[in-house]
């Protein structure tokens, strides 16, 4: 064999290979690939377990590598495959459509040599009008999991992806989400987040659909689709949406969105009422005025459940401010909402919708039906207990100041709000008022069709003058008010609960002073009233005041109501109907000294809560007027003044006994069921009260 023989062999081998490559290229270039479509369709369908089809033209062309590529790949020709009308089917049970994915046209180019190593390297993938329809059932099964053929030896890598006019529909029966999105790829851009870290966005989208039957519209942008293939991806998202009657916007990141292990978003919410968030979040919130909040939403996956935290949020509720942190924990049998909320200034008016105490005008402004009758003062708005079993709650609220629009402010509010098994309790609900404090414990049991309500209230050290901050004649007064109430009732509104109330109310005023002018007006002592208005007011010593009501089926009957001062004694009898919202009180003032030109006569307080009627009883007043006319005609005109002179002197009240009795009633109220008579006060208690007075 000559030396040239090996060279010839190598040369012929290379020539044959080149010829084969040339023949292969010619075959690929000239072969009608549409003939291969049945085989391709059948092979892919068998491999995936889904119907796959290339319904349009299938072509293969050759191209050179990109100029931006480096190394040998730049010079190696690669096939470019174009297929039209490509689709893969959905399972039979889906309702979102028969196709899992489809595209009007797909263009892809790939490297040939990596195929020898079971690698599919797509240098470019372009989709025209892609359509994707995904569905997940309540049991967790989904439409995108294909036939399990065991671990695959093939790896797929996509270098560049572009698409336009894409549409995605995602239906999740587990969370009642039906989302439609129109998506298009964009040139990557960057935007600073709250952490000043650059975020790359690769797609833009618009949203439509519904979530928990509430309509959804909006749009935004997100990270590049190709970044989803990386492990532990931090995927940026920026979006805004209108969810039912609420507006929301998010800006942040998703951790590893393929398995979604974490969420960190800056979340802003706004709407007409927080109650409208229930269809969207499943979190039961009360009716409120218009609200807006902004905070950090953190989602952390713990096993198969998500723990959500709305951290360091700030916002407004009507004209009130709110801030705090809330956490939502999925658990059985009900999820739990816990956390703390605080406010620097909270308007009582903004809490009106929560308890149904809202004007018709305010309801109409929020798009709610106006149902408060003009004749009713107590709220008739029904509490909706249907969703009280949606979650349990353990939330602490603190407020620095609660503003009552036309009255004294409340401060230092502390409320522990608990919801468990449809039982709502405020234990305690405490606040400062008029220099004193109010302590309450309220329970609303919604386990039955009609709410069973219980309330205990205690008032301590309320300053008399601070109860009337805008009444100048009371500013020199002093003394403190103490009160207690224990009531039970049934109903689904404040009005119906009070209409069926049973229990007791009691109050006392400790030793102090009150405005003489106010007392004179109460007794209609016209001459003295004019005198003090011209020459100045003065304070009258208040010896005691005690009141005690027994409430039965919404009727509060006066068991005792006495006011004793150095100049007069006032007794009140009658009742107040919480069911009919009416007054029927008889007020009997008695002087401790003579009064000239006095119309002192029994007074009445009648009418309704909305339209009370207070004035002198006509019978006794007419008798005095008739006697004056008779004396004027028979004796002399000066004698006409005699009936207008009060010369009866009321005896001093035994304030020690009254205060001791009232204190015992407040501290040991009788059961609404037994309604036992007030117990007799012992001599020791009377002596103790007298000693305290000294």
mmCIF file of C-alpha atoms in Angstrom, residues 356-361 363-364 369-382 493 495-496 579-581 608-611:
data_model
loop_
_atom_site.group_PDB
_atom_site.id
_atom_site.type_symbol
_atom_site.label_atom_id
_atom_site.label_comp_id
_atom_site.label_asym_id
_atom_site.label_seq_id
_atom_site.Cartn_x
_atom_site.Cartn_y
_atom_site.Cartn_z
ATOM 1 C CA UNK A 356 -76.065 50.144 61.161
ATOM 2 C CA UNK A 357 -76.114 53.675 62.628
ATOM 3 C CA UNK A 358 -75.781 55.422 59.286
ATOM 4 C CA UNK A 359 -77.905 58.109 57.703
ATOM 5 C CA UNK A 360 -79.876 57.385 54.560
ATOM 6 C CA UNK A 361 -77.895 60.066 52.718
ATOM 7 C CA UNK A 363 -75.940 54.985 52.487
ATOM 8 C CA UNK A 364 -77.050 56.411 49.166
ATOM 9 C CA UNK A 369 -80.254 51.047 49.874
ATOM 10 C CA UNK A 370 -81.644 53.651 52.273
ATOM 11 C CA UNK A 371 -83.790 51.761 54.794
ATOM 12 C CA UNK A 372 -83.781 53.860 57.982
ATOM 13 C CA UNK A 373 -87.355 55.153 58.609
ATOM 14 C CA UNK A 374 -87.566 58.889 59.262
ATOM 15 C CA UNK A 375 -89.506 58.229 62.463
ATOM 16 C CA UNK A 376 -86.890 55.871 63.962
ATOM 17 C CA UNK A 377 -83.850 57.031 65.942
ATOM 18 C CA UNK A 378 -82.387 53.582 66.688
ATOM 19 C CA UNK A 379 -80.645 51.840 63.750
ATOM 20 C CA UNK A 380 -82.758 49.253 61.924
ATOM 21 C CA UNK A 381 -79.960 48.046 59.612
ATOM 22 C CA UNK A 382 -79.706 44.253 59.850
ATOM 23 C CA UNK A 493 -80.353 45.108 64.519
ATOM 24 C CA UNK A 495 -83.306 48.601 67.236
ATOM 25 C CA UNK A 496 -84.668 45.069 67.625
ATOM 26 C CA UNK A 579 -89.502 49.263 71.458
ATOM 27 C CA UNK A 580 -91.780 52.165 70.478
ATOM 28 C CA UNK A 581 -89.040 54.795 71.006
ATOM 29 C CA UNK A 608 -90.653 60.115 70.530
ATOM 30 C CA UNK A 609 -86.870 59.878 70.565
ATOM 31 C CA UNK A 610 -86.789 61.760 67.263
ATOM 32 C CA UNK A 611 -89.352 64.386 68.350
#
